[in-house]
Coordinates of C-alpha atoms in Angstrom, one line a residue:
X1 CA 12.8 13.8 15.5
X2 CA 11.7 16.3 13.1
X3 CA 10.3 15.1 10.0
X4 CA 9.4 16.7 6.7
X5 CA 6.2 14.8 4.7
X6 CA 5.8 15.9 1.2
X7 CA 2.5 14.4 0.1
X8 CA -0.7 14.8 2.3
X9 CA -3.1 11.8 1.0
X10 CA -4.7 9.2 2.7
X11 CA -1.5 7.2 3.4
X12 CA 0.6 11.0 3.9
X13 CA -1.8 12.1 6.4
X14 CA -1.6 8.8 8.1
X15 CA 2.4 9.0 8.0
X16 CA 2.4 12.7 9.5
X17 CA -0.5 11.9 12.2
X18 CA 1.2 8.6 13.4
X19 CA 4.4 11.0 13.6
X20 CA 2.8 13.5 15.3
X21 CA 1.0 11.5 18.0
X22 CA 4.2 9.9 18.6
X23 CA 6.1 13.1 19.8
X24 CA 7.7 14.0 16.7
X25 CA 8.2 17.5 15.1
X26 CA 6.3 17.3 11.3
X27 CA 6.7 20.0 9.0
X28 CA 4.2 19.1 6.3
X29 CA 3.7 20.2 2.4
X30 CA 1.1 19.2 -0.5
X31 CA -0.1 20.7 -3.5
X32 CA -3.4 20.9 -2.0
X33 CA -4.0 23.6 0.3
X34 CA -6.7 21.7 1.8
X35 CA -4.5 18.5 2.7
X36 CA -1.7 20.9 4.1
X37 CA -4.5 22.5 6.2
X38 CA -5.9 19.2 7.6
X39 CA -2.2 18.2 8.8
X40 CA -1.4 21.4 10.6
X41 CA -5.0 21.1 12.4
X42 CA -3.7 18.1 13.4
X43 CA -0.4 19.7 14.6
X44 CA 2.0 19.9 11.9
X45 CA 4.0 22.8 10.8
X46 CA 2.3 23.6 7.3
X47 CA 4.9 24.6 4.1
X48 CA 3.5 26.5 1.1
X49 CA 6.3 24.9 -1.3
X50 CA 9.1 22.1 -1.1
X51 CA 12.0 25.0 -0.8
X52 CA 9.6 26.3 2.4
X53 CA 9.6 23.0 3.8
X54 CA 13.6 22.3 3.7
X55 CA 14.1 26.1 4.8
X56 CA 11.5 24.9 7.9
X57 CA 13.5 21.8 8.7
X58 CA 17.2 23.3 8.7
X59 CA 20.1 21.0 8.5
X60 CA 20.4 17.4 8.6
X61 CA 16.7 17.2 6.6
X62 CA 14.8 13.8 6.9
X63 CA 11.8 13.7 4.4
X64 CA 9.2 11.4 3.6
X65 CA 7.7 11.4 0.3
X66 CA 4.1 9.8 0.1
X67 CA 3.3 11.0 -3.5
X68 CA 2.2 8.8 -6.4
X69 CA 4.7 6.5 -8.2
X70 CA 6.2 7.3 -11.2
X71 CA 6.7 11.6 -12.5
X72 CA 5.3 13.0 -9.6
X73 CA 8.1 11.2 -7.3
X74 CA 10.8 12.6 -9.6
X75 CA 9.3 16.0 -9.9
X76 CA 9.5 16.1 -6.2
X77 CA 13.0 14.8 -6.2
X78 CA 13.7 17.8 -8.7
X79 CA 12.4 20.4 -6.4
X80 CA 14.4 19.1 -3.3
X81 CA 17.6 18.8 -5.1
X82 CA 18.7 22.3 -4.5
X83 CA 18.2 21.6 -0.9
X84 CA 19.8 18.3 -0.3
X85 CA 23.3 16.8 0.8
X86 CA 24.7 13.7 1.7
X87 CA 24.0 14.3 5.4
X88 CA 20.3 14.0 4.4
X89 CA 17.4 11.2 4.1
X90 CA 14.4 10.9 1.9
X91 CA 12.2 8.2 2.5
X92 CA 9.9 7.1 -1.0
X93 CA 7.0 5.2 0.6
X94 CA 4.9 4.9 -2.3
X95 CA 4.5 2.0 -4.7
X96 CA 7.7 2.7 -7.4
X97 CA 9.3 0.1 -9.1
X98 CA 12.0 -1.1 -7.3
X99 CA 14.6 -0.7 -10.4
X100 CA 13.1 3.4 -10.4
X101 CA 14.3 3.2 -6.8
X102 CA 17.9 2.2 -7.7
X103 CA 18.3 4.8 -10.6
X104 CA 16.9 7.7 -7.9
X105 CA 19.0 6.2 -5.1
X106 CA 21.8 6.6 -7.3
X107 CA 21.0 10.0 -8.8
X108 CA 20.2 11.7 -5.4
X109 CA 22.5 13.5 -3.2
X110 CA 20.7 12.5 -0.1
X111 CA 20.5 8.9 1.2
X112 CA 17.8 7.3 -0.3
X113 CA 15.3 5.0 1.4
X114 CA 12.6 2.6 -0.7
X115 CA 10.0 1.9 1.6
X116 CA 7.1 -0.3 0.6
X117 CA 4.3 0.5 2.3
X118 CA 1.6 -2.1 3.3
X119 CA -1.8 -1.9 5.3
X120 CA -3.8 0.7 3.6
X121 CA -6.0 3.7 5.2
X122 CA -7.4 0.8 6.9
X123 CA -4.1 0.4 9.2
X124 CA -4.5 4.2 10.5
X125 CA -4.4 3.0 14.1
X126 CA -2.8 0.0 14.0
X127 CA 0.0 1.0 11.8
X128 CA 2.1 -0.3 8.5
X129 CA 4.1 -3.3 7.7
X130 CA 7.3 -1.2 6.2
X131 CA 9.8 -3.1 3.9
X132 CA 12.5 -0.6 3.4
X133 CA 16.0 -0.8 1.2
X134 CA 18.8 1.6 1.2
X135 CA 21.6 2.7 3.6
X136 CA 21.8 0.9 6.9
X137 CA 22.8 4.1 8.3
X138 CA 19.9 5.9 6.9
X139 CA 17.5 3.4 7.9
X140 CA 18.8 3.8 11.8
X141 CA 18.6 7.4 11.6
X142 CA 14.6 7.0 10.6
X143 CA 14.3 4.1 13.2
X144 CA 12.2 6.5 15.8
X145 CA 9.6 7.6 12.8
X146 CA 9.3 3.9 11.6
X147 CA 8.6 2.7 15.1
X148 CA 5.7 5.1 15.2
X149 CA 4.9 4.8 11.6
X150 CA 4.7 1.1 11.5
X151 CA 2.9 -1.4 14.1
X152 CA 5.8 -1.1 16.2
X153 CA 9.4 -2.5 15.8
X154 CA 8.8 -5.6 14.5
X155 CA 6.5 -3.7 12.0
X156 CA 9.5 -2.3 9.7
X157 CA 12.8 -3.5 8.8
X158 CA 15.8 -2.7 6.2
X159 CA 15.3 -5.5 3.6
X160 CA 18.8 -5.0 2.1
X161 CA 20.4 -2.3 -0.4
X162 CA 18.5 0.1 -2.5
X163 CA 15.7 -1.1 -4.6
X164 CA 15.1 -3.8 -2.1
X165 CA 12.3 -2.7 0.0
X166 CA 10.1 -1.8 -3.0
X167 CA 10.9 -5.0 -4.6
X168 CA 9.8 -7.0 -1.4
X169 CA 6.2 -4.9 -1.5
X170 CA 6.1 -5.8 -5.1
X171 CA 6.3 -9.4 -4.6
X172 CA 4.0 -8.8 -1.2
X173 CA 1.2 -7.3 -3.8
X174 CA 1.9 -10.7 -6.2
X175 CA 1.2 -12.6 -3.2
X176 CA -1.9 -10.4 -1.9
X177 CA -4.0 -10.9 -5.6
X178 CA -3.1 -14.7 -5.2
X179 CA -4.7 -14.7 -1.9
X180 CA -7.7 -12.5 -2.9
X181 CA -8.2 -15.1 -5.6
X182 CA -8.3 -17.9 -3.4
X183 CA -10.8 -16.5 -1.2
X184 CA -12.8 -15.4 -4.0
X185 CA -12.9 -18.7 -5.4
X186 CA -13.8 -20.4 -2.7
X187 CA -16.8 -18.1 -1.9
X188 CA -18.2 -18.5 -4.9
X189 CA -18.3 -22.1 -4.9
X190 CA -20.3 -21.5 -1.4
X191 CA -22.4 -19.2 -3.5
X192 CA -23.4 -21.4 -6.5
X193 CA -23.1 -24.6 -4.3
X194 CA -25.6 -27.0 -2.5
X195 CA -26.5 -24.7 0.2
X196 CA -28.1 -21.6 1.0
X197 CA -25.5 -20.0 3.0
X198 CA -24.8 -17.2 5.2
X199 CA -21.1 -15.8 3.7
X200 CA -20.9 -13.4 6.6
X201 CA -21.4 -16.4 8.9
X202 CA -19.1 -18.5 7.1
X203 CA -16.2 -15.7 7.0
X204 CA -16.6 -15.0 10.6
X205 CA -16.5 -18.9 11.4
X206 CA -13.4 -19.5 9.4
X207 CA -11.8 -16.7 11.2
X208 CA -12.1 -17.6 14.4
X209 CA -9.2 -20.5 14.3
X210 CA -9.6 -21.9 11.0
X211 CA -6.2 -22.7 9.3
X212 CA -7.2 -20.1 6.7
X213 CA -8.0 -17.0 9.0
X214 CA -6.5 -14.0 8.2
X215 CA -7.0 -9.9 7.8
X216 CA -8.2 -10.5 4.4
X217 CA -10.9 -12.7 5.3
X218 CA -12.0 -10.2 8.4
X219 CA -12.5 -7.8 5.3
X220 CA -14.5 -10.7 3.4
X221 CA -16.7 -10.6 6.3
X222 CA -17.2 -7.1 6.5
X223 CA -17.9 -7.0 2.7
X224 CA -20.7 -9.6 3.3
X225 CA -22.3 -7.7 6.4
X226 CA -22.5 -4.4 4.3
X227 CA -23.3 -5.6 0.6
X228 CA -25.3 -8.8 1.7
X229 CA -24.4 -12.6 0.8
X230 CA -25.1 -12.0 -2.7
X231 CA -22.8 -8.8 -2.5
X232 CA -25.5 -6.6 -4.0
X233 CA -24.5 -4.2 -6.8
X234 CA -20.6 -4.8 -6.0
X235 CA -19.4 -4.8 -9.9
X236 CA -17.2 -7.7 -11.2
X237 CA -14.7 -5.5 -12.1
X238 CA -11.0 -5.2 -10.1
X239 CA -9.1 -2.3 -10.7
X240 CA -5.4 -2.2 -10.0
X241 CA -2.9 -4.5 -11.5
X242 CA 0.7 -2.5 -11.8
X243 CA 2.6 -4.0 -9.0
X244 CA 0.9 -7.7 -9.9
X245 CA 2.3 -7.1 -13.3
X246 CA 6.0 -6.1 -11.8
X247 CA 5.8 -9.3 -10.2
X248 CA 5.2 -11.7 -13.0
X249 CA 7.5 -10.0 -15.2
X250 CA 10.3 -10.4 -12.7
X251 CA 9.1 -14.0 -12.1
X252 CA 9.4 -14.5 -15.8
X253 CA 12.9 -12.9 -16.2
X254 CA 14.3 -14.7 -12.9
X255 CA 12.7 -18.1 -14.5
X256 CA 10.7 -18.4 -11.3
X257 CA 7.3 -20.1 -11.8
X258 CA 4.4 -18.2 -10.0
X259 CA 1.6 -19.8 -11.3
X260 CA -1.2 -18.6 -9.1
X261 CA 0.0 -15.3 -9.2
X262 CA 0.2 -15.2 -12.6
X263 CA -3.7 -16.0 -13.1
X264 CA -4.9 -14.0 -10.4
X265 CA -3.5 -11.3 -12.5
X266 CA -4.9 -12.6 -15.6
X267 CA -8.4 -12.8 -13.6
X268 CA -8.5 -9.3 -12.9
X269 CA -7.4 -8.3 -15.9
X270 CA -10.7 -10.3 -17.4
X271 CA -12.8 -8.7 -15.0
X272 CA -12.6 -5.7 -17.1
X273 CA -14.8 -7.9 -19.8
X274 CA -17.1 -10.2 -17.8
X275 CA -18.8 -11.0 -14.5
X276 CA -17.7 -13.0 -11.6
X277 CA -18.8 -13.4 -7.9
X278 CA -15.0 -14.4 -7.2
X279 CA -13.6 -10.6 -8.8
X280 CA -17.0 -8.8 -7.2
X281 CA -15.5 -10.2 -3.7
X282 CA -12.1 -8.8 -5.0
X283 CA -13.4 -5.7 -5.6
X284 CA -15.1 -5.1 -2.5
X285 CA -12.0 -6.2 -0.7
X286 CA -9.6 -3.5 -2.2
X287 CA -12.4 -0.9 -0.8
X288 CA -11.8 -2.8 3.0
X289 CA -8.2 -2.6 2.8
X290 CA -7.2 0.3 0.5
X291 CA -10.4 2.3 0.5
X292 CA -10.4 2.1 -3.2
X293 CA -14.0 3.1 -4.8
X294 CA -16.0 -0.2 -5.4
X295 CA -17.3 -0.5 -8.9
X296 CA -20.9 -0.7 -8.8
X297 CA -23.0 -2.7 -11.1
X298 CA -25.6 -0.2 -12.9
X299 CA -28.3 -3.6 -13.2
X300 CA -28.2 -4.5 -9.7

């Protein structure tokens, strides 16, 4: 396939690189000339504007957007609009709100696929998990690229109509909040409990055959190995929160009880006021899977 990639941050570069490695042709553009040059160095054909990218793609355009959710998506779609028709396909791979994705699908001439993307920069080698909503024919057109960008054929699927991909990713993130909170609370009890424990050893042992083994637990082991059992100067400040907030708002609207996800979200907000071990671990785990900056304590 010939693929256009707009937005070449950490995640966009991975989309471009994995597509190139699978033998697809990639035309790449970012507002940062440096990011575009990096993609070109990996083998992509650089474009100097959205219009230039569309000209280089020719007919039946297949375009993947990996730009920040919100206004940046709408601005990019506005730039694309004069160059698209009903035979073209656009993928939004960011963390857009599902209702915004429905609106964009209805207002875009091209077929619009909302693609929830999980795995973060740490999945550059293994591939992402992709949750996709939108027209079935457009999804099928993109399968060769989805196979390349995901962990393989089992790493992506069409969830349903427009909005469903970002809806599933929204709930995924709510579950992620709850899992991080559960690991954090367990390790906090161990840290403040009866025994002087090596947290890295605990995490490693749990992750080999135990019921609670997971990638997040692998990241716990990594955090303790690199920061120490007391997490060193990692601050009790957990950033993010928008997708978890959307999950709780949707649960209230649908009258579905999600007390654990809600409490994890509340703990995340409260972390901006006080200090707890569980939230310090959640802070460090966000670096593990997403390479988000680790807030540090000034008094450590």
